[in-house]
Amino acid sequence: MGIGTLRVRVTTNSGIAPVPNASVVIDDILGYLAHSLTTNQDGMTSTVELFAPVKNFYTDVLVSGPAYSLYQITVSHPEYKTQIVRGVQVFDGVESILPVDLMQLGLNVGLTQLDIVDIPPTAVSPGRT
């Protein structure tokens, strides 16, 4: 197994204002808790290490499948709608930052208090031609 790293940047107002003290939960594809974090004053989590397939293994043309692991990120804060981001891809040896933009509660009366974002699969894996 390889290791990739991830930080989550939580903002509001289309990325302009950071959201401090947001709860960030990272689950693996099976739904097991990988990390539970809180954002700092800049709306950033600490960097976490997550398992990913070893990148050298996936450069072999005989191996099929993605060269990444999938995670689900749930971001919540009492003043904002909870957002779930599904399909977050983590690659071995790659440092990533996931931007999450929350919507303030009460701005859209009658709408759900939960936003779900699905990230589509990556078409090409690193190291493959």
Backbone as numpy.savetxt, mean C-alpha at the origin, in Angstrom:
# Nx Ny Nz CAx CAy CAz Cx Cy Cz
12.85 -16.26 -0.01 12.01 -15.08 -0.01 12.89 -13.85 -0.01
12.48 -12.86 -0.78 13.17 -11.57 -0.81 12.46 -10.57 0.10
12.98 -9.37 0.11 12.42 -8.30 0.94 12.31 -7.02 0.11
11.14 -6.40 0.17 10.94 -5.06 -0.38 10.54 -4.16 0.76
10.63 -2.86 0.57 10.24 -1.94 1.64 9.11 -1.04 1.15
8.32 -0.58 2.12 7.16 0.25 1.82 6.97 1.30 2.89
6.65 2.51 2.45 6.19 3.60 3.32 4.86 4.04 2.76
3.97 4.52 3.62 2.67 5.02 3.19 2.61 6.50 3.53
2.24 7.32 2.53 2.09 8.77 2.72 0.61 9.09 2.67
0.06 9.59 3.79 -1.37 9.86 3.90 -1.60 11.37 3.87
-2.44 11.79 2.93 -2.74 13.22 2.76 -4.23 13.42 2.56
-4.62 14.68 2.47 -5.97 15.07 2.10 -5.85 16.28 1.18
-6.95 16.74 0.63 -6.93 17.88 -0.29 -6.03 17.64 -1.49
-6.19 16.47 -2.11 -5.42 16.09 -3.31 -3.91 16.10 -3.08
-3.51 15.63 -1.93 -2.09 15.49 -1.65 -1.43 16.69 -1.04
-2.18 17.75 -0.76 -1.58 18.99 -0.25 -1.29 18.94 1.24
-2.27 18.47 2.04 -2.14 18.50 3.50 -1.87 17.11 4.05
-0.81 16.93 4.85 -0.54 15.64 5.46 -1.58 15.31 6.53
-1.81 14.02 6.77 -2.74 13.58 7.81 -1.92 12.86 8.88
-1.61 13.56 9.99 -0.89 12.90 11.08 -1.83 12.00 11.88
-1.24 11.04 12.57 -1.97 10.12 13.46 -3.01 9.26 12.74
-2.81 8.99 11.47 -3.69 8.06 10.75 -3.20 6.64 11.05
-4.15 5.73 11.17 -3.83 4.32 11.39 -3.64 3.65 10.03
-2.54 2.93 9.88 -2.24 2.23 8.64 -2.00 0.76 8.97
-2.84 -0.11 8.39 -2.72 -1.55 8.62 -2.35 -2.22 7.30
-1.31 -3.02 7.33 -0.85 -3.74 6.14 -1.11 -5.22 6.36
-1.93 -5.80 5.47 -2.24 -7.23 5.51 -1.67 -7.90 4.27
-1.23 -9.16 4.41 -0.78 -9.89 3.23 -2.00 -10.40 2.45
-1.75 -11.07 1.35 -2.83 -11.50 0.45 -3.79 -12.49 1.12
-3.33 -13.18 2.15 -4.18 -14.13 2.87 -4.96 -13.46 4.00
-4.72 -12.17 4.21 -5.43 -11.44 5.24 -4.74 -11.43 6.60
-3.50 -11.91 6.64 -2.75 -11.90 7.89 -2.09 -10.55 8.09
-2.15 -10.04 9.31 -1.55 -8.75 9.64 -0.04 -8.81 9.46
0.48 -7.90 8.64 1.93 -7.80 8.44 2.50 -6.68 9.30
1.80 -5.53 9.36 2.25 -4.38 10.15 1.06 -3.51 10.52
1.16 -2.84 11.66 0.20 -1.84 12.08 1.00 -0.60 12.45
0.71 0.52 11.78 1.54 1.73 11.91 0.67 2.96 12.15
1.32 4.06 12.51 0.66 5.36 12.64 1.50 6.39 11.91
0.84 7.31 11.20 1.59 8.33 10.47 2.12 9.40 11.42
3.23 10.00 11.01 3.83 11.08 11.78 3.23 12.43 11.37
3.81 13.53 11.82 3.29 14.88 11.51 3.31 15.18 10.01
4.17 14.51 9.27 4.26 14.71 7.82 3.34 13.76 7.05
2.54 12.97 7.77 1.63 12.02 7.13 2.31 10.76 6.63
3.54 10.51 7.07 4.32 9.36 6.61 4.39 8.29 7.70
4.38 7.03 7.25 4.66 5.93 8.17 6.17 5.69 8.18
6.61 4.90 9.10 7.99 4.44 9.06 8.11 3.45 7.89
9.32 3.14 7.51 9.57 2.16 6.45 9.45 0.77 7.04
8.69 -0.09 6.34 8.54 -1.47 6.80 9.08 -2.42 5.74
9.59 -3.54 6.19 10.07 -4.58 5.29 8.95 -5.60 5.10
8.73 -5.98 3.83 7.69 -6.93 3.48 8.28 -8.02 2.59
7.76 -9.22 2.74 8.24 -10.33 1.91 7.82 -10.16 0.46
8.71 -10.55 -0.44 8.45 -10.55 -1.88 9.26 -11.68 -2.50
8.83 -12.20 -3.65 9.63 -13.24 -4.32 11.02 -12.71 -4.67
12.02 -13.55 -4.54 13.38 -13.16 -4.89 13.43 -12.80 -6.36
13.94 -11.62 -6.69 13.91 -11.14 -8.07 14.71 -12.00 -9.03
15.82 -12.58 -8.60 16.62 -13.42 -9.50 15.86 -14.67 -9.93
15.00 -15.17 -9.07 14.21 -16.35 -9.40 13.29 -16.08 -10.58
12.76 -14.89 -10.68 11.80 -14.56 -11.72 12.41 -14.09 -13.03
13.73 -14.05 -13.12 14.36 -13.74 -14.40 14.47 -14.99 -15.27
14.20 -16.15 -14.68 14.20 -17.41 -15.41 12.94 -17.48 -16.28
13.11 -17.67 -17.58 11.96 -17.68 -18.50 11.05 -18.88 -18.28
11.52 -19.91 -17.56 10.69 -21.07 -17.29 9.71 -20.86 -16.13
9.93 -19.79 -15.37 9.08 -19.50 -14.22 7.98 -18.54 -14.65
6.74 -18.89 -14.34 5.65 -17.98 -14.65 5.10 -17.42 -13.34
4.42 -16.33 -13.45 3.84 -15.69 -12.26 4.48 -14.35 -12.02
3.86 -13.58 -11.16 4.36 -12.22 -10.90 5.63 -12.23 -10.06
6.43 -11.21 -10.25 7.68 -11.06 -9.50 7.46 -10.15 -8.30
6.26 -10.18 -7.74 5.94 -9.33 -6.59 4.95 -10.05 -5.68
4.87 -9.54 -4.45 3.86 -10.00 -3.50 2.77 -8.94 -3.42
1.55 -9.36 -3.11 0.43 -8.44 -3.01 0.06 -8.20 -1.55
-0.28 -6.95 -1.25 -0.69 -6.56 0.09 -1.92 -5.68 0.00
-2.65 -5.62 1.11 -3.81 -4.72 1.24 -3.48 -3.72 2.34
-3.71 -2.44 2.06 -3.43 -1.37 3.01 -4.76 -0.73 3.40
-5.02 -0.65 4.71 -6.22 0.02 5.22 -5.77 1.25 6.01
-6.29 2.42 5.60 -5.92 3.68 6.26 -7.17 4.28 6.87
-7.09 4.60 8.16 -8.25 5.18 8.83 -7.82 6.31 9.76
-8.77 7.21 9.97 -8.59 8.36 10.87 -9.99 8.82 11.22
-10.25 9.22 12.47 -11.61 9.59 12.88 -12.25 10.72 12.08
-11.46 11.58 11.47 -12.00 12.72 10.73 -12.16 12.48 9.23
-11.76 11.28 8.75 -11.74 10.99 7.32 -12.39 9.65 7.01
-12.79 9.49 5.75 -13.31 8.21 5.30 -12.17 7.19 5.29
-12.45 5.98 5.72 -11.45 4.91 5.67 -11.21 4.52 4.21
-9.96 4.28 3.88 -9.62 3.86 2.52 -8.88 2.53 2.57
-9.32 1.60 1.72 -8.65 0.31 1.56 -8.04 0.28 0.17
-6.75 0.00 0.11 -6.05 -0.12 -1.17 -5.67 -1.59 -1.33
-6.26 -2.23 -2.33 -6.00 -3.65 -2.58 -5.07 -3.82 -3.77
-4.22 -4.82 -3.71 -3.33 -5.11 -4.83 -2.04 -4.31 -4.81
-1.60 -3.86 -3.63 -0.33 -3.12 -3.52 0.80 -4.11 -3.78
1.64 -3.79 -4.75 2.70 -4.70 -5.20 4.02 -4.35 -4.54
4.66 -5.36 -3.97 5.96 -5.18 -3.33 6.97 -6.08 -4.04
8.05 -5.46 -4.53 9.10 -6.14 -5.27 10.34 -6.29 -4.41
11.04 -7.40 -4.55 12.29 -7.65 -3.86 13.30 -6.55 -4.20
13.90 -5.95 -3.16 14.95 -4.96 -3.36 14.46 -3.59 -3.78
13.15 -3.37 -3.81 12.60 -2.08 -4.26 11.98 -1.35 -3.06
12.32 -0.07 -2.93 11.75 0.79 -1.89 10.61 1.57 -2.52
9.40 1.44 -1.96 8.22 2.08 -2.53 7.54 3.00 -1.52
6.86 4.03 -2.05 6.01 4.90 -1.24 4.63 4.85 -1.85
3.63 4.50 -1.04 2.25 4.44 -1.50 1.54 5.72 -1.06
1.08 6.56 -2.01 0.31 7.75 -1.63 -1.16 7.38 -1.43
-1.74 7.85 -0.32 -3.15 7.63 -0.03 -3.75 8.99 0.30
-4.78 9.39 -0.45 -5.43 10.68 -0.25 -6.82 10.45 0.34
-7.02 10.87 1.58 -8.28 10.64 2.28 -9.28 11.79 2.04
-10.57 11.45 2.09 -11.63 12.44 1.95 -12.23 12.70 3.33
-12.42 13.98 3.65 -12.97 14.35 4.94 -14.40 13.87 5.11
-14.75 13.44 6.31 -16.11 13.01 6.61 -17.06 14.20 6.52
-18.28 13.93 6.13 -19.30 14.98 6.10 -19.34 15.79 4.83
-18.35 15.66 3.96 -18.35 16.43 2.71 -19.32 15.86 1.69
-19.57 14.57 1.75 -20.48 13.92 0.82 -21.55 13.17 1.61
-22.53 13.89 2.09 -23.58 13.29 2.92 -24.30 12.21 2.14
-24.52 11.08 2.79 -25.25 9.98 2.17 -24.36 8.98 1.46
-23.10 9.30 1.25 -22.19 8.36 0.61 -21.53 7.49 1.67
-21.00 6.38 1.24 -20.35 5.43 2.14 -19.16 6.08 2.86
-18.83 5.54 4.01 -17.70 6.03 4.79 -16.44 5.22 4.50
-16.46 4.49 3.39 -15.35 3.62 3.02 -15.06 3.78 1.53
-13.80 3.98 1.21 -13.34 4.01 -0.18 -12.49 2.78 -0.42
-12.70 2.09 -1.54 -11.89 0.94 -1.90 -11.21 1.23 -3.24
-9.90 1.07 -3.27 -9.10 1.29 -4.47 -8.45 -0.03 -4.84
-8.64 -0.47 -6.08 -8.02 -1.69 -6.57 -6.91 -1.33 -7.55
-5.69 -1.79 -7.28 -4.56 -1.57 -8.17 -4.49 -2.76 -9.12
-4.51 -2.51 -10.44 -4.45 -3.63 -11.38 -3.06 -4.27 -11.38
-2.99 -5.55 -11.82 -1.68 -6.21 -11.86 -0.72 -5.52 -12.81
0.56 -5.61 -12.50 1.61 -5.08 -13.37 1.76 -5.99 -14.57
1.84 -5.41 -15.76 1.90 -6.19 -16.98 3.24 -6.86 -17.20
4.32 -6.20 -16.81 5.65 -6.73 -17.06 6.40 -6.81 -15.75
7.04 -7.92 -15.49 7.84 -8.09 -14.29 9.26 -7.60 -14.54
9.91 -7.01 -13.51 11.30 -6.55 -13.69 12.21 -7.70 -14.10
13.15 -7.43 -14.97 14.11 -8.43 -15.39 13.66 -9.30 -16.54
12.42 -9.14 -16.98 11.93 -9.95 -18.11 11.86 -9.08 -19.34
12.06 -9.70 -20.49 11.98 -8.95 -21.75 10.87 -9.49 -22.59
